[in-house]
């Protein structure tokens, strides 16, 4: 296994980094920085928002060999150091991006100011199911996932209300490199940090969609309970009418939750 290469997309106005809090946001499998575009725009006046794309997704180059979620977390730190060397940052991620956030908090907690884990869990699915999906996509391409992903990603009625955004997100899935997608499935197959949640000390919020069949609200509660059991600070929240892509489905709610967490963590840090 090897650390993959990630590329960034700036979602806030071009300006000197460091004057405002830095927020790094991570995507779901099969999506790109687009999933964060609206929520990032709502935060852009107060926070520097930088999104990263998974290998073979969006602007990031395709992966050529397997990697783990822990190696994705290492790659995020490497990416941050390329734009703001040594800086601490706030982090929010959805699904695989959220799993990467948990791994960041476990392995690189000294770099994080706060963590928002959205539509994710300390373990997602089963290794067998992920390996089966990886093989399907390797042989048939990512287009085979579009119908199933549409049903998982969006709550009922969302595609009718937001046809352009939902279409663009599904197109990003179609355009994803099939082998990189399969490597991401392999990373999720090996991901299980339930026993390590108690080591997380960074202030954390776990956000779930009430309609999410992939990472239901019980997963968010498990994250919060695991962190608080170890003495950390964490809370869980459920968004009604939301499935698996909270930042795209409910950008206003997500932006408000993030703004509250970031400003609280910043004021807490200033008071030390």
GROMACS .gro file of N, CA and C in nm, residues 174-267:
model
  282
  174UNK      N    1  -2.005   0.889  -1.265
  174UNK     CA    2  -1.980   0.827  -1.396
  174UNK      C    3  -1.838   0.855  -1.444
  175UNK      N    4  -1.787   0.975  -1.413
  175UNK     CA    5  -1.656   1.017  -1.463
  175UNK      C    6  -1.540   0.970  -1.375
  176UNK      N    7  -1.570   0.907  -1.262
  176UNK     CA    8  -1.465   0.861  -1.170
  176UNK      C    9  -1.389   0.743  -1.230
  177UNK      N   10  -1.258   0.742  -1.207
  177UNK     CA   11  -1.174   0.630  -1.252
  177UNK      C   12  -1.217   0.502  -1.181
  178UNK      N   13  -1.248   0.399  -1.259
  178UNK     CA   14  -1.303   0.277  -1.202
  178UNK      C   15  -1.208   0.208  -1.105
  179UNK      N   16  -1.080   0.210  -1.136
  179UNK     CA   17  -0.984   0.139  -1.051
  179UNK      C   18  -0.962   0.215  -0.920
  180UNK      N   19  -0.962   0.346  -0.926
  180UNK     CA   20  -0.950   0.426  -0.804
  180UNK      C   21  -1.073   0.405  -0.715
  181UNK      N   22  -1.191   0.401  -0.777
  181UNK     CA   23  -1.314   0.373  -0.702
  181UNK      C   24  -1.301   0.238  -0.631
  182UNK      N   25  -1.250   0.138  -0.703
  182UNK     CA   26  -1.234   0.005  -0.644
  182UNK      C   27  -1.133   0.008  -0.529
  183UNK      N   28  -1.025   0.085  -0.543
  183UNK     CA   29  -0.929   0.098  -0.434
  183UNK      C   30  -0.994   0.163  -0.311
  184UNK      N   31  -1.083   0.260  -0.335
  184UNK     CA   32  -1.155   0.323  -0.224
  184UNK      C   33  -1.243   0.221  -0.153
  185UNK      N   34  -1.308   0.134  -0.230
  185UNK     CA   35  -1.387   0.026  -0.171
  185UNK      C   36  -1.299  -0.064  -0.085
  186UNK      N   37  -1.180  -0.093  -0.134
  186UNK     CA   38  -1.087  -0.174  -0.057
  186UNK      C   39  -1.047  -0.108   0.073
  187UNK      N   40  -1.029   0.025   0.068
  187UNK     CA   41  -0.995   0.099   0.191
  187UNK      C   42  -1.108   0.088   0.292
  188UNK      N   43  -1.232   0.102   0.245
  188UNK     CA   44  -1.347   0.091   0.335
  188UNK      C   45  -1.364  -0.050   0.389
  189UNK      N   46  -1.327  -0.149   0.310
  189UNK     CA   47  -1.335  -0.287   0.355
  189UNK      C   48  -1.247  -0.311   0.478
  190UNK      N   49  -1.136  -0.241   0.485
  190UNK     CA   50  -1.043  -0.259   0.596
  190UNK      C   51  -1.059  -0.157   0.708
  191UNK      N   52  -1.162  -0.073   0.699
  191UNK     CA   53  -1.178   0.036   0.796
  191UNK      C   54  -1.268  -0.004   0.912
  192UNK      N   55  -1.216   0.004   1.033
  192UNK     CA   56  -1.294  -0.020   1.155
  192UNK      C   57  -1.218   0.042   1.272
  193UNK      N   58  -1.262   0.159   1.317
  193UNK     CA   59  -1.192   0.229   1.426
  193UNK      C   60  -1.280   0.237   1.551
  194UNK      N   61  -1.378   0.148   1.562
  194UNK     CA   62  -1.469   0.153   1.677
  194UNK      C   63  -1.393   0.144   1.809
  195UNK      N   64  -1.289   0.062   1.812
  195UNK     CA   65  -1.214   0.045   1.937
  195UNK      C   66  -1.123   0.163   1.968
  196UNK      N   67  -1.105   0.254   1.872
  196UNK     CA   68  -1.012   0.366   1.890
  196UNK      C   69  -1.082   0.499   1.912
  197UNK      N   70  -1.215   0.501   1.912
  197UNK     CA   71  -1.287   0.627   1.927
  197UNK      C   72  -1.252   0.699   2.057
  198UNK      N   73  -1.227   0.622   2.162
  198UNK     CA   74  -1.197   0.682   2.293
  198UNK      C   75  -1.067   0.759   2.296
  199UNK      N   76  -0.984   0.743   2.193
  199UNK     CA   77  -0.856   0.816   2.189
  199UNK      C   78  -0.871   0.954   2.126
  200UNK      N   79  -0.989   0.985   2.071
  200UNK     CA   80  -1.011   1.113   2.003
  200UNK      C   81  -1.039   1.222   2.107
  201UNK      N   82  -0.960   1.328   2.101
  201UNK     CA   83  -0.973   1.438   2.198
  201UNK      C   84  -1.020   1.567   2.134
  202UNK      N   85  -1.020   1.575   2.002
  202UNK     CA   86  -1.061   1.698   1.933
  202UNK      C   87  -1.214   1.711   1.943
  203UNK      N   88  -1.266   1.833   1.963
  203UNK     CA   89  -1.411   1.852   1.967
  203UNK      C   90  -1.476   1.800   1.839
  204UNK      N   91  -1.577   1.715   1.855
  204UNK     CA   92  -1.633   1.643   1.741
  204UNK      C   93  -1.785   1.653   1.737
  205UNK      N   94  -1.838   1.672   1.617
  205UNK     CA   95  -1.982   1.657   1.596
  205UNK      C   96  -2.002   1.547   1.494
  206UNK      N   97  -2.099   1.461   1.519
  206UNK     CA   98  -2.134   1.354   1.426
  206UNK      C   99  -2.275   1.384   1.374
  207UNK      N  100  -2.285   1.400   1.244
  207UNK     CA  101  -2.411   1.443   1.181
  207UNK      C  102  -2.463   1.330   1.094
  208UNK      N  103  -2.592   1.299   1.109
  208UNK     CA  104  -2.654   1.192   1.032
  208UNK      C  105  -2.777   1.244   0.959
  209UNK      N  106  -2.809   1.177   0.850
  209UNK     CA  107  -2.935   1.203   0.781
  209UNK      C  108  -3.039   1.104   0.827
  210UNK      N  109  -3.158   1.152   0.857
  210UNK     CA  110  -3.264   1.065   0.906
  210UNK      C  111  -3.302   0.958   0.804
  211UNK      N  112  -3.278   0.986   0.674
  211UNK     CA  113  -3.315   0.894   0.567
  211UNK      C  114  -3.196   0.813   0.516
  212UNK      N  115  -3.084   0.818   0.586
  212UNK     CA  116  -2.961   0.753   0.539
  212UNK      C  117  -2.962   0.604   0.571
  213UNK      N  118  -2.962   0.522   0.467
  213UNK     CA  119  -2.959   0.377   0.486
  213UNK      C  120  -2.817   0.323   0.498
  214UNK      N  121  -2.718   0.405   0.459
  214UNK     CA  122  -2.578   0.363   0.463
  214UNK      C  123  -2.518   0.387   0.602
  215UNK      N  124  -2.541   0.506   0.655
  215UNK     CA  125  -2.488   0.543   0.787
  215UNK      C  126  -2.602   0.608   0.866
  216UNK      N  127  -2.691   0.528   0.922
  216UNK     CA  128  -2.808   0.582   0.993
  216UNK      C  129  -2.768   0.658   1.119
  217UNK      N  130  -2.863   0.730   1.180
  217UNK     CA  131  -2.831   0.809   1.300
  217UNK      C  132  -2.764   0.731   1.412
  218UNK      N  133  -2.790   0.601   1.420
  218UNK     CA  134  -2.725   0.521   1.525
  218UNK      C  135  -2.574   0.520   1.509
  219UNK      N  136  -2.524   0.534   1.385
  219UNK     CA  137  -2.380   0.539   1.362
  219UNK      C  138  -2.320   0.667   1.419
  220UNK      N  139  -2.391   0.779   1.400
  220UNK     CA  140  -2.344   0.906   1.455
  220UNK      C  141  -2.342   0.901   1.607
  221UNK      N  142  -2.445   0.841   1.663
  221UNK     CA  143  -2.451   0.830   1.809
  221UNK      C  144  -2.339   0.741   1.863
  222UNK      N  145  -2.307   0.634   1.788
  222UNK     CA  146  -2.198   0.546   1.828
  222UNK      C  147  -2.065   0.622   1.832
  223UNK      N  148  -2.044   0.710   1.733
  223UNK     CA  149  -1.922   0.791   1.731
  223UNK      C  150  -1.916   0.882   1.852
  224UNK      N  151  -2.025   0.955   1.876
  224UNK     CA  152  -2.028   1.049   1.989
  224UNK      C  153  -2.010   0.976   2.122
  225UNK      N  154  -2.078   0.864   2.138
  225UNK     CA  155  -2.067   0.788   2.263
  225UNK      C  156  -1.926   0.734   2.283
  226UNK      N  157  -1.865   0.685   2.176
  226UNK     CA  158  -1.730   0.631   2.186
  226UNK      C  159  -1.628   0.735   2.225
  227UNK      N  160  -1.644   0.856   2.172
  227UNK     CA  161  -1.551   0.965   2.204
  227UNK      C  162  -1.572   1.014   2.347
  228UNK      N  163  -1.697   1.034   2.386
  228UNK     CA  164  -1.723   1.084   2.522
  228UNK      C  165  -1.686   0.981   2.627
  229UNK      N  166  -1.697   0.853   2.594
  229UNK     CA  167  -1.657   0.747   2.688
  229UNK      C  168  -1.509   0.755   2.721
  230UNK      N  169  -1.431   0.808   2.625
  230UNK     CA  170  -1.288   0.823   2.648
  230UNK      C  171  -1.251   0.957   2.709
  231UNK      N  172  -1.351   1.038   2.739
  231UNK     CA  173  -1.327   1.168   2.801
  231UNK      C  174  -1.326   1.284   2.705
  232UNK      N  175  -1.353   1.257   2.577
  232UNK     CA  176  -1.355   1.363   2.477
  232UNK      C  177  -1.488   1.436   2.474
  233UNK      N  178  -1.494   1.538   2.389
  233UNK     CA  179  -1.614   1.619   2.372
  233UNK      C  180  -1.676   1.589   2.237
  234UNK      N  181  -1.800   1.539   2.236
  234UNK     CA  182  -1.864   1.503   2.110
  234UNK      C  183  -2.015   1.509   2.126
  235UNK      N  184  -2.082   1.537   2.015
  235UNK     CA  185  -2.228   1.539   2.013
  235UNK      C  186  -2.275   1.479   1.882
  236UNK      N  187  -2.400   1.435   1.877
  236UNK     CA  188  -2.460   1.379   1.756
  236UNK      C  189  -2.584   1.459   1.719
  237UNK      N  190  -2.605   1.477   1.589
  237UNK     CA  191  -2.722   1.549   1.541
  237UNK      C  192  -2.780   1.475   1.421
  238UNK      N  193  -2.912   1.478   1.407
  238UNK     CA  194  -2.980   1.415   1.294
  238UNK      C  195  -3.054   1.520   1.214
  239UNK      N  196  -3.035   1.518   1.083
  239UNK     CA  197  -3.102   1.612   0.993
  239UNK      C  198  -3.220   1.542   0.926
  240UNK      N  199  -3.338   1.595   0.946
  240UNK     CA  200  -3.458   1.536   0.887
  240UNK      C  201  -3.459   1.559   0.736
  241UNK      N  202  -3.516   1.463   0.663
  241UNK     CA  203  -3.529   1.477   0.519
  241UNK      C  204  -3.399   1.469   0.443
  242UNK      N  205  -3.297   1.413   0.505
  242UNK     CA  206  -3.164   1.404   0.445
  242UNK      C  207  -3.122   1.258   0.441
  243UNK      N  208  -3.059   1.217   0.332
  243UNK     CA  209  -3.007   1.081   0.320
  243UNK      C  210  -2.856   1.082   0.342
  244UNK      N  211  -2.778   1.049   0.237
  244UNK     CA  212  -2.635   1.021   0.258
  244UNK      C  213  -2.540   1.135   0.220
  245UNK      N  214  -2.591   1.242   0.160
  245UNK     CA  215  -2.501   1.351   0.119
  245UNK      C  216  -2.546   1.482   0.185
  246UNK      N  217  -2.536   1.488   0.315
  246UNK     CA  218  -2.587   1.603   0.389
  246UNK      C  219  -2.539   1.739   0.338
  247UNK      N  220  -2.409   1.757   0.305
  247UNK     CA  221  -2.365   1.890   0.260
  247UNK      C  222  -2.435   1.936   0.132
  248UNK      N  223  -2.471   1.841   0.045
  248UNK     CA  224  -2.540   1.876  -0.079
  248UNK      C  225  -2.690   1.887  -0.059
  249UNK      N  226  -2.746   1.802   0.027
  249UNK     CA  227  -2.891   1.799   0.047
  249UNK      C  228  -2.939   1.911   0.139
  250UNK      N  229  -2.859   1.944   0.239
  250UNK     CA  230  -2.899   2.046   0.337
  250UNK      C  231  -2.781   2.139   0.366
  251UNK      N  232  -2.734   2.212   0.264
  251UNK     CA  233  -2.614   2.295   0.282
  251UNK      C  234  -2.630   2.402   0.390
  252UNK      N  235  -2.748   2.459   0.403
  252UNK     CA  236  -2.769   2.561   0.505
  252UNK      C  237  -2.756   2.505   0.645
  253UNK      N  238  -2.818   2.391   0.671
  253UNK     CA  239  -2.809   2.330   0.804
  253UNK      C  240  -2.666   2.287   0.834
  254UNK      N  241  -2.601   2.228   0.735
  254UNK     CA  242  -2.463   2.182   0.755
  254UNK      C  243  -2.371   2.301   0.780
  255UNK      N  244  -2.387   2.408   0.703
  255UNK     CA  245  -2.303   2.527   0.722
  255UNK      C  246  -2.323   2.586   0.862
  256UNK      N  247  -2.446   2.587   0.909
  256UNK     CA  248  -2.472   2.644   1.041
  256UNK      C  249  -2.411   2.558   1.151
  257UNK      N  250  -2.424   2.426   1.138
  257UNK     CA  251  -2.362   2.336   1.235
  257UNK      C  252  -2.210   2.355   1.237
  258UNK      N  253  -2.150   2.366   1.118
  258UNK     CA  254  -2.005   2.384   1.110
  258UNK      C  255  -1.963   2.519   1.166
  259UNK      N  256  -2.037   2.623   1.133
  259UNK     CA  257  -2.003   2.756   1.183
  259UNK      C  258  -2.004   2.757   1.337
  260UNK      N  259  -2.104   2.696   1.396
  260UNK     CA  260  -2.112   2.692   1.543
  260UNK      C  261  -1.995   2.614   1.602
  261UNK      N  262  -1.963   2.500   1.542
  261UNK     CA  263  -1.853   2.418   1.593
  261UNK      C  264  -1.720   2.490   1.579
  262UNK      N  265  -1.696   2.549   1.462
  262UNK     CA  266  -1.568   2.615   1.435
  262UNK      C  267  -1.549   2.736   1.528
  263UNK      N  268  -1.650   2.819   1.540
  263UNK     CA  269  -1.637   2.937   1.624
  263UNK      C  270  -1.622   2.899   1.771
  264UNK      N  271  -1.692   2.793   1.813
  264UNK     CA  272  -1.676   2.747   1.952
  264UNK      C  273  -1.534   2.697   1.975
  265UNK      N  274  -1.483   2.616   1.881
  265UNK     CA  275  -1.348   2.562   1.896
  265UNK      C  276  -1.243   2.674   1.891
  266UNK      N  277  -1.265   2.775   1.803
  266UNK     CA  278  -1.172   2.887   1.796
  266UNK      C  279  -1.171   2.966   1.926
  267UNK      N  280  -1.287   2.992   1.982
  267UNK     CA  281  -1.293   3.069   2.108
  267UNK      C  282  -1.235   2.989   2.224
   0.00000   0.00000   0.00000
